[in-house]
Amino acid sequence: MESVAEAARGRKPEEVKSAARVLEVLELLGAEGARLSLAEMASAMAVPKSSLHAVLRTMEARGWVDLDPSGTRYSLGLKALLTGTAYLEGDDVTSLAGPVLDALAEETGESVHLGRLDGTHVVYLAKRESRHALRMYSAVGRRLPAHATALGKAVLSQYDAAEVQRRLVWPLERLTPNTVTDPDAFLAQLAEARLRGWASDDGENSVDIRCVAVPLGGGRAGDALSCSAPASRMDDVRLEEVAQAVTEAAHSLSTLLKRLGAQ
Amino acid sequence: MESVAEAARGRKPEEVKSAARVLEVLELLGAEGARLSLAEMASAMAVPKSSLHAVLRTMEARGWVDLDPSGTRYSLGLKALLTGTAYLEGDDVTSLAGPVLDALAEETGESVHLGRLDGTHVVYLAKRESRHALRMYSAVGRRLPAHATALGKAVLSQYDAAEVQRRLVWPLERLTPNTVTDPDAFLAQLAEARLRGWASDDGENSVDIRCVAVPLGGGRAGDALSCSAPASRMDDVRLEEVAQAVTEAAHSLSTLLKRLGAQ
DNA sequence: TTCGATCGTTCAGAAGACCGAATGACGTTT
DNA sequence: AAACGTCATTCGGTCTTCTGAACGATCGAA
């Protein structure tokens, strides 16, 4: 009998209702540094107030959401931060990447990132900042569309065209005048990246930023290493040099990971 | 009838069972960079496997937990990271603190932290690293016992003795030979901090690190600003100088916050 | 003050999750 | 090869949570 009601909302009957709601609350509050009232969240989630009320009580009691002094607006609690940093600490790749990132940042003098594919986006897992005053803004946890970043293209270059077609949302969203949105041109870029071993981004998500990225091996298909710099410091020659350095760094990190996986 | 069963486990009947379990899973997986099987978690949480199974399916479907390639060990998912960083982005204090931290780090040349009291511990919300090669290790999201840190003592100095007694766990845990564990000595330190406006830590959580902290005003009773350095660069005279700088920084941040709260 | 529009909170009937035992799928040991 | 241990997974009856409407509290406007 539940199939009618559940199918109408497009949800699997395999989900535990209030478990899903807890996660939805966290995502909703996280989405925009939001401070939302119970009623606002209930309407946003299309859930009865009374049901959400009990869920929020549970979350508040455990420090996963905080309540305004007024007692009427919810925001994320400290537990969310603790768990977020625990993700990074518990991750093999991120833990091992530290010294490699340090060395690459030292060698290139530019901003260096470790990224992971998550659906259609890439998430920064770790970074080292450029020594220069003019540098790109970034933050661990930040998400950028995979199709407009070197990191994303590096990861995607490991899949065939059909898989890429399946993984991305078409048409590709345009972020800057340089964003590659034509499917054929995009797939051609991936093919080129696959051949030479590194992907690039020329102002495709942020004007005037050029970036090079190399996917990690060692069984970590979703991760890549990148180096970004303002176009003013990154002409084509320099790009190739940096690509070389990133490739070597990625290789050495991949070796560390393979060793870990084998043992 | 549920009061008997629930009271026996010490839980309020106000909790939604599977909501609490979702959070408990996240905390369990976050606790130690753990990779746990369903059976292990079920036993750790004292919950039937079959019930937890459904919860984990829900969490996995939404990317909150990841499953090993083998399909038998769970770890935190990427959504945990996204929500964790969202906590920081959505937080007024952390957002406003950036420039103040930069200035203080520049002025002192030492590591600077923004911390928040969470129960008996202090959590780092933001940091700026020392320019020196010899520097303390720290990370955003890291928790340290409040009674053994300048940050914690700064926050606690705002409460009276009875409140402090209530908030901490006695006896105070010893972390280093310098940790103050005697209740009277500890309360005396807080009283002194309250008078002069800043708290200090002399190798109490980490040998050879000295630290100064000042609580924030502006209605953010739980937050404090600190500056830490190796004892070799921090004699008593220098400590007073740094305390002065931190006090000014805390004051300017508090002013920013008050302005925000008023508007 | 009074009204109106929020908001969070409560409650009893209805719907769905929870649980224990049984099952199937591995990998390892005997 | 066979038996064992451990693992995730399924299933139907029972019990809990979920729900929608009604309530009470709070604030601002009239």
Tab-separated table of N, CA, C and O in Angstrom, chain A residues 3-92:
chain	number	residue	atom	x	y	z
A	3	SER	N	3.409	1.720	-1.701
A	3	SER	CA	4.049	1.950	-2.995
A	3	SER	C	3.421	3.145	-3.704
A	3	SER	O	4.105	3.888	-4.396
A	4	VAL	N	2.139	3.334	-3.552
A	4	VAL	CA	1.489	4.458	-4.215
A	4	VAL	C	2.018	5.785	-3.694
A	4	VAL	O	2.509	6.619	-4.446
A	5	ALA	N	1.965	5.928	-2.382
A	5	ALA	CA	2.389	7.192	-1.783
A	5	ALA	C	3.867	7.461	-2.035
A	5	ALA	O	4.263	8.570	-2.393
A	6	GLU	N	4.688	6.435	-1.869
A	6	GLU	CA	6.133	6.633	-2.000
A	6	GLU	C	6.554	6.821	-3.448
A	6	GLU	O	7.396	7.652	-3.753
A	7	ALA	N	5.942	6.037	-4.328
A	7	ALA	CA	6.308	6.166	-5.729
A	7	ALA	C	5.936	7.549	-6.249
A	7	ALA	O	6.645	8.120	-7.070
A	8	ALA	N	4.869	8.093	-5.728
A	8	ALA	CA	4.440	9.415	-6.170
A	8	ALA	C	5.496	10.459	-5.847
A	8	ALA	O	5.682	11.422	-6.589
A	9	ARG	N	6.253	10.249	-4.753
A	9	ARG	CA	7.295	11.211	-4.384
A	9	ARG	C	8.653	10.811	-4.939
A	9	ARG	O	9.647	11.453	-4.681
A	10	GLY	N	8.667	9.726	-5.649
A	10	GLY	CA	9.906	9.312	-6.294
A	10	GLY	C	10.947	8.787	-5.341
A	10	GLY	O	12.132	8.855	-5.603
A	11	ARG	N	10.534	8.256	-4.218
A	11	ARG	CA	11.511	7.738	-3.265
A	11	ARG	C	11.421	6.228	-3.156
A	11	ARG	O	10.354	5.654	-3.305
A	12	LYS	N	12.543	5.656	-2.854
A	12	LYS	CA	12.562	4.216	-2.670
A	12	LYS	C	11.995	3.866	-1.307
A	12	LYS	O	12.233	4.577	-0.336
A	13	PRO	N	11.302	2.786	-1.227
A	13	PRO	CA	10.785	2.361	0.069
A	13	PRO	C	11.904	1.827	0.958
A	13	PRO	O	11.668	1.481	2.096
A	14	GLU	N	13.115	1.790	0.443
A	14	GLU	CA	14.249	1.273	1.217
A	14	GLU	C	14.781	2.303	2.199
A	14	GLU	O	15.613	1.987	3.030
A	15	GLU	N	14.314	3.552	2.071
A	15	GLU	CA	14.836	4.596	2.938
A	15	GLU	C	14.121	4.630	4.279
A	15	GLU	O	12.922	4.420	4.355
A	16	VAL	N	14.881	4.893	5.294
A	16	VAL	CA	14.287	5.154	6.605
A	16	VAL	C	13.940	6.626	6.657
A	16	VAL	O	14.797	7.486	6.489
A	17	LYS	N	12.683	6.902	6.889
A	17	LYS	CA	12.191	8.254	6.697
A	17	LYS	C	12.940	9.271	7.541
A	17	LYS	O	13.478	10.249	7.027
A	18	SER	N	13.000	9.073	8.838
A	18	SER	CA	13.586	10.130	9.663
A	18	SER	C	15.104	10.161	9.541
A	18	SER	O	15.715	11.194	9.779
A	19	ALA	N	15.700	9.057	9.133
A	19	ALA	CA	17.131	9.093	8.868
A	19	ALA	C	17.405	10.016	7.687
A	19	ALA	O	18.285	10.880	7.741
A	20	ALA	N	16.630	9.846	6.642
A	20	ALA	CA	16.797	10.699	5.472
A	20	ALA	C	16.546	12.157	5.828
A	20	ALA	O	17.224	13.059	5.331
A	21	ARG	N	15.611	12.377	6.731
A	21	ARG	CA	15.296	13.759	7.090
A	21	ARG	C	16.416	14.419	7.868
A	21	ARG	O	16.681	15.607	7.709
A	22	VAL	N	17.055	13.672	8.706
A	22	VAL	CA	18.211	14.216	9.437
A	22	VAL	C	19.258	14.708	8.440
A	22	VAL	O	19.774	15.823	8.545
A	23	LEU	N	19.545	13.866	7.464
A	23	LEU	CA	20.571	14.227	6.492
A	23	LEU	C	20.124	15.421	5.655
A	23	LEU	O	20.914	16.315	5.345
A	24	GLU	N	18.835	15.435	5.342
A	24	GLU	CA	18.324	16.538	4.536
A	24	GLU	C	18.407	17.858	5.297
A	24	GLU	O	18.715	18.903	4.732
A	25	VAL	N	18.159	17.792	6.591
A	25	VAL	CA	18.279	18.992	7.421
A	25	VAL	C	19.716	19.493	7.399
A	25	VAL	O	19.984	20.687	7.210
A	26	LEU	N	20.656	18.585	7.555
A	26	LEU	CA	22.058	18.991	7.566
A	26	LEU	C	22.456	19.608	6.233
A	26	LEU	O	23.155	20.621	6.182
A	27	GLU	N	21.986	19.009	5.154
A	27	GLU	CA	22.320	19.550	3.838
A	27	GLU	C	21.666	20.895	3.620
A	27	GLU	O	22.270	21.806	3.042
A	28	LEU	N	20.451	21.014	4.098
A	28	LEU	CA	19.729	22.269	3.928
A	28	LEU	C	20.412	23.392	4.712
A	28	LEU	O	20.632	24.491	4.190
A	29	LEU	N	20.757	23.130	5.947
A	29	LEU	CA	21.415	24.147	6.768
A	29	LEU	C	22.816	24.439	6.250
A	29	LEU	O	23.333	25.543	6.397
A	30	GLY	N	23.437	23.433	5.640
A	30	GLY	CA	24.779	23.644	5.140
A	30	GLY	C	24.805	24.363	3.812
A	30	GLY	O	25.805	24.958	3.436
A	31	ALA	N	23.691	24.293	3.108
A	31	ALA	CA	23.664	24.771	1.728
A	31	ALA	C	24.065	26.225	1.595
A	31	ALA	O	24.711	26.605	0.635
A	32	GLU	N	23.726	27.034	2.537
A	32	GLU	CA	23.910	28.464	2.327
A	32	GLU	C	24.165	29.196	3.635
A	32	GLU	O	23.732	30.315	3.821
A	33	GLY	N	24.871	28.525	4.523
A	33	GLY	CA	25.104	29.153	5.818
A	33	GLY	C	23.800	29.651	6.396
A	33	GLY	O	23.707	30.727	6.953
A	34	ALA	N	22.791	28.821	6.219
A	34	ALA	CA	21.433	29.274	6.457
A	34	ALA	C	21.060	29.260	7.930
A	34	ALA	O	21.564	28.466	8.708
A	35	ARG	N	20.201	30.166	8.286
A	35	ARG	CA	19.529	30.138	9.586
A	35	ARG	C	18.058	30.044	9.312
A	35	ARG	O	17.457	31.014	8.888
A	36	LEU	N	17.493	28.885	9.537
A	36	LEU	CA	16.118	28.657	9.142
A	36	LEU	C	15.258	28.316	10.347
A	36	LEU	O	15.729	27.702	11.303
A	37	SER	N	14.016	28.712	10.280
A	37	SER	CA	13.071	28.334	11.331
A	37	SER	C	12.519	26.957	11.016
A	37	SER	O	12.656	26.454	9.902
A	38	LEU	N	11.931	26.357	12.021
A	38	LEU	CA	11.301	25.054	11.830
A	38	LEU	C	10.300	25.099	10.684
A	38	LEU	O	10.290	24.230	9.807
A	39	ALA	N	9.484	26.122	10.660
A	39	ALA	CA	8.449	26.208	9.632
A	39	ALA	C	9.066	26.339	8.243
A	39	ALA	O	8.602	25.717	7.283
A	40	GLU	N	10.118	27.127	8.145
A	40	GLU	CA	10.774	27.301	6.838
A	40	GLU	C	11.348	25.985	6.330
A	40	GLU	O	11.209	25.640	5.156
A	41	MET	N	11.994	25.257	7.235
A	41	MET	CA	12.580	23.992	6.819
A	41	MET	C	11.499	22.998	6.445
A	41	MET	O	11.625	22.257	5.471
A	42	ALA	N	10.441	22.961	7.228
A	42	ALA	CA	9.360	22.021	6.951
A	42	ALA	C	8.788	22.283	5.568
A	42	ALA	O	8.513	21.353	4.807
A	43	SER	N	8.661	23.541	5.228
A	43	SER	CA	8.098	23.839	3.920
A	43	SER	C	9.119	23.541	2.822
A	43	SER	O	8.775	23.011	1.768
A	44	ALA	N	10.376	23.847	3.073
A	44	ALA	CA	11.409	23.569	2.073
A	44	ALA	C	11.542	22.072	1.806
A	44	ALA	O	11.827	21.650	0.688
A	45	MET	N	11.332	21.283	2.831
A	45	MET	CA	11.512	19.843	2.681
A	45	MET	C	10.204	19.124	2.379
A	45	MET	O	10.210	17.905	2.170
A	46	ALA	N	9.114	19.856	2.407
A	46	ALA	CA	7.797	19.265	2.170
A	46	ALA	C	7.524	18.163	3.194
A	46	ALA	O	7.196	17.031	2.847
A	47	VAL	N	7.674	18.548	4.453
A	47	VAL	CA	7.503	17.612	5.563
A	47	VAL	C	6.650	18.326	6.623
A	47	VAL	O	6.779	19.527	6.801
A	48	PRO	N	5.803	17.602	7.298
A	48	PRO	CA	4.984	18.249	8.339
A	48	PRO	C	5.850	18.841	9.451
A	48	PRO	O	6.855	18.249	9.843
A	49	LYS	N	5.452	19.988	9.916
A	49	LYS	CA	6.180	20.651	10.999
A	49	LYS	C	6.353	19.732	12.195
A	49	LYS	O	7.421	19.649	12.776
A	50	SER	N	5.275	19.084	12.545
A	50	SER	CA	5.313	18.296	13.783
A	50	SER	C	6.328	17.165	13.701
A	50	SER	O	6.968	16.830	14.690
A	51	SER	N	6.488	16.609	12.509
A	51	SER	CA	7.461	15.533	12.363
A	51	SER	C	8.869	16.071	12.464
A	51	SER	O	9.740	15.502	13.125
A	52	LEU	N	9.081	17.192	11.798
A	52	LEU	CA	10.412	17.769	11.802
A	52	LEU	C	10.789	18.246	13.195
A	52	LEU	O	11.959	18.198	13.587
A	53	HIS	N	9.803	18.655	13.932
A	53	HIS	CA	10.054	19.143	15.278
A	53	HIS	C	10.779	18.102	16.130
A	53	HIS	O	11.777	18.395	16.780
A	54	ALA	N	10.278	16.882	16.073
A	54	ALA	CA	10.898	15.817	16.860
A	54	ALA	C	12.312	15.533	16.369
A	54	ALA	O	13.223	15.303	17.169
A	55	VAL	N	12.497	15.560	15.079
A	55	VAL	CA	13.826	15.318	14.518
A	55	VAL	C	14.802	16.393	14.983
A	55	VAL	O	15.930	16.094	15.401
A	56	LEU	N	14.359	17.637	14.926
A	56	LEU	CA	15.243	18.739	15.308
A	56	LEU	C	15.570	18.702	16.802
A	56	LEU	O	16.685	19.049	17.199
A	57	ARG	N	14.630	18.285	17.608
A	57	ARG	CA	14.918	18.127	19.042
A	57	ARG	C	16.053	17.141	19.240
A	57	ARG	O	16.961	17.363	20.037
A	58	THR	N	15.968	16.044	18.514
A	58	THR	CA	17.005	15.024	18.630
A	58	THR	C	18.354	15.577	18.199
A	58	THR	O	19.378	15.350	18.847
A	59	MET	N	18.349	16.309	17.110
A	59	MET	CA	19.602	16.849	16.602
A	59	MET	C	20.173	17.902	17.533
A	59	MET	O	21.386	17.984	17.731
A	60	GLU	N	19.295	18.695	18.098
A	60	GLU	CA	19.766	19.756	18.988
A	60	GLU	C	20.356	19.160	20.270
A	60	GLU	O	21.386	19.620	20.759
A	61	ALA	N	19.695	18.132	20.770
A	61	ALA	CA	20.149	17.513	22.010
A	61	ALA	C	21.571	16.987	21.868
A	61	ALA	O	22.324	16.920	22.831
A	62	ARG	N	21.945	16.634	20.647
A	62	ARG	CA	23.267	16.063	20.430
A	62	ARG	C	24.262	17.049	19.838
A	62	ARG	O	25.367	16.665	19.438
A	63	GLY	N	23.860	18.295	19.729
A	63	GLY	CA	24.803	19.314	19.271
A	63	GLY	C	25.013	19.347	17.773
A	63	GLY	O	26.006	19.891	17.308
A	64	TRP	N	24.090	18.773	17.028
A	64	TRP	CA	24.238	18.802	15.568
A	64	TRP	C	23.588	20.023	14.950
A	64	TRP	O	23.894	20.391	13.824
A	65	VAL	N	22.667	20.610	15.666
A	65	VAL	CA	22.156	21.918	15.256
A	65	VAL	C	22.124	22.814	16.477
A	65	VAL	O	21.975	22.349	17.609
A	66	ASP	N	22.309	24.109	16.221
A	66	ASP	CA	22.238	25.083	17.299
A	66	ASP	C	20.979	25.901	17.120
A	66	ASP	O	20.506	26.099	16.004
A	67	LEU	N	20.476	26.391	18.241
A	67	LEU	CA	19.274	27.190	18.226
A	67	LEU	C	19.649	28.609	18.620
A	67	LEU	O	20.399	28.815	19.569
A	68	ASP	N	19.147	29.596	17.887
A	68	ASP	CA	19.345	30.998	18.255
A	68	ASP	C	18.990	31.234	19.709
A	68	ASP	O	18.187	30.494	20.277
A	69	PRO	N	19.546	32.296	20.271
A	69	PRO	CA	19.098	32.710	21.604
A	69	PRO	C	17.584	32.881	21.636
A	69	PRO	O	16.920	32.544	22.615
A	70	SER	N	17.027	33.377	20.564
A	70	SER	CA	15.575	33.560	20.502
A	70	SER	C	14.847	32.228	20.461
A	70	SER	O	13.641	32.159	20.681
A	71	GLY	N	15.571	31.169	20.126
A	71	GLY	CA	14.950	29.851	20.115
A	71	GLY	C	14.102	29.594	18.884
A	71	GLY	O	13.237	28.726	18.890
A	72	THR	N	14.377	30.324	17.821
A	72	THR	CA	13.494	30.174	16.673
A	72	THR	C	14.216	29.956	15.349
A	72	THR	O	13.590	29.737	14.324
A	73	ARG	N	15.519	30.022	15.376
A	73	ARG	CA	16.244	29.778	14.122
A	73	ARG	C	17.363	28.772	14.350
A	73	ARG	O	18.156	28.909	15.273
A	74	TYR	N	17.392	27.794	13.457
A	74	TYR	CA	18.386	26.731	13.574
A	74	TYR	C	19.584	27.004	12.667
A	74	TYR	O	19.438	27.555	11.584
A	75	SER	N	20.740	26.589	13.129
A	75	SER	CA	21.930	26.579	12.279
A	75	SER	C	22.717	25.314	12.603
A	75	SER	O	22.404	24.606	13.557
A	76	LEU	N	23.732	25.038	11.812
A	76	LEU	CA	24.527	23.837	12.031
A	76	LEU	C	25.236	23.898	13.381
A	76	LEU	O	25.648	24.968	13.823
A	77	GLY	N	25.400	22.763	14.004
A	77	GLY	CA	26.085	22.694	15.291
A	77	GLY	C	27.534	22.270	15.135
A	77	GLY	O	27.984	21.911	14.044
A	78	LEU	N	28.238	22.317	16.252
A	78	LEU	CA	29.672	22.007	16.226
A	78	LEU	C	29.968	20.577	15.791
A	78	LEU	O	31.009	20.306	15.207
A	79	LYS	N	29.075	19.667	16.066
A	79	LYS	CA	29.316	18.281	15.683
A	79	LYS	C	29.509	18.157	14.180
A	79	LYS	O	30.248	17.281	13.716
A	80	ALA	N	28.857	19.021	13.441
A	80	ALA	CA	29.007	18.988	11.987
A	80	ALA	C	30.454	19.281	11.607
A	80	ALA	O	31.025	18.635	10.723
A	81	LEU	N	31.049	20.243	12.306
A	81	LEU	CA	32.453	20.573	12.024
A	81	LEU	C	33.367	19.420	12.403
A	81	LEU	O	34.275	19.053	11.650
A	82	LEU	N	33.129	18.835	13.551
A	82	LEU	CA	33.993	17.749	14.009
A	82	LEU	C	33.967	16.590	13.025
A	82	LEU	O	34.995	16.011	12.688
A	83	THR	N	32.795	16.254	12.557
A	83	THR	CA	32.679	15.131	11.641
A	83	THR	C	33.305	15.463	10.292
A	83	THR	O	33.914	14.604	9.656
A	84	GLY	N	33.160	16.703	9.882
A	84	GLY	CA	33.755	17.102	8.617
A	84	GLY	C	35.267	16.971	8.631
A	84	GLY	O	35.871	16.445	7.689
A	85	THR	N	35.890	17.420	9.695
A	85	THR	CA	37.341	17.308	9.746
A	85	THR	C	37.751	15.851	9.931
A	85	THR	O	38.805	15.440	9.462
A	86	ALA	N	36.879	15.073	10.569
A	86	ALA	CA	37.190	13.652	10.730
A	86	ALA	C	37.239	12.959	9.370
A	86	ALA	O	38.021	12.026	9.173
A	87	TYR	N	36.420	13.407	8.450
A	87	TYR	CA	36.462	12.820	7.105
A	87	TYR	C	37.862	12.958	6.517
A	87	TYR	O	38.413	12.019	5.946
A	88	LEU	N	38.427	14.135	6.673
A	88	LEU	CA	39.758	14.373	6.113
A	88	LEU	C	40.824	13.561	6.834
A	88	LEU	O	41.717	12.990	6.213
A	89	GLU	N	40.712	13.517	8.155
A	89	GLU	CA	41.727	12.795	8.922
A	89	GLU	C	41.692	11.300	8.657
A	89	GLU	O	42.719	10.629	8.689
A	90	GLY	N	40.498	10.792	8.391
A	90	GLY	CA	40.375	9.363	8.183
A	90	GLY	C	40.657	8.931	6.759
A	90	GLY	O	40.666	7.746	6.463
A	91	ASP	N	40.894	9.899	5.894
A	91	ASP	CA	41.076	9.572	4.486
A	91	ASP	C	42.541	9.287	4.172
A	91	ASP	O	43.411	10.127	4.404
A	92	ASP	N	42.812	8.123	3.622
A	92	ASP	CA	44.180	7.731	3.286
A	92	ASP	C	44.864	8.752	2.390
A	92	ASP	O	45.987	9.169	2.645
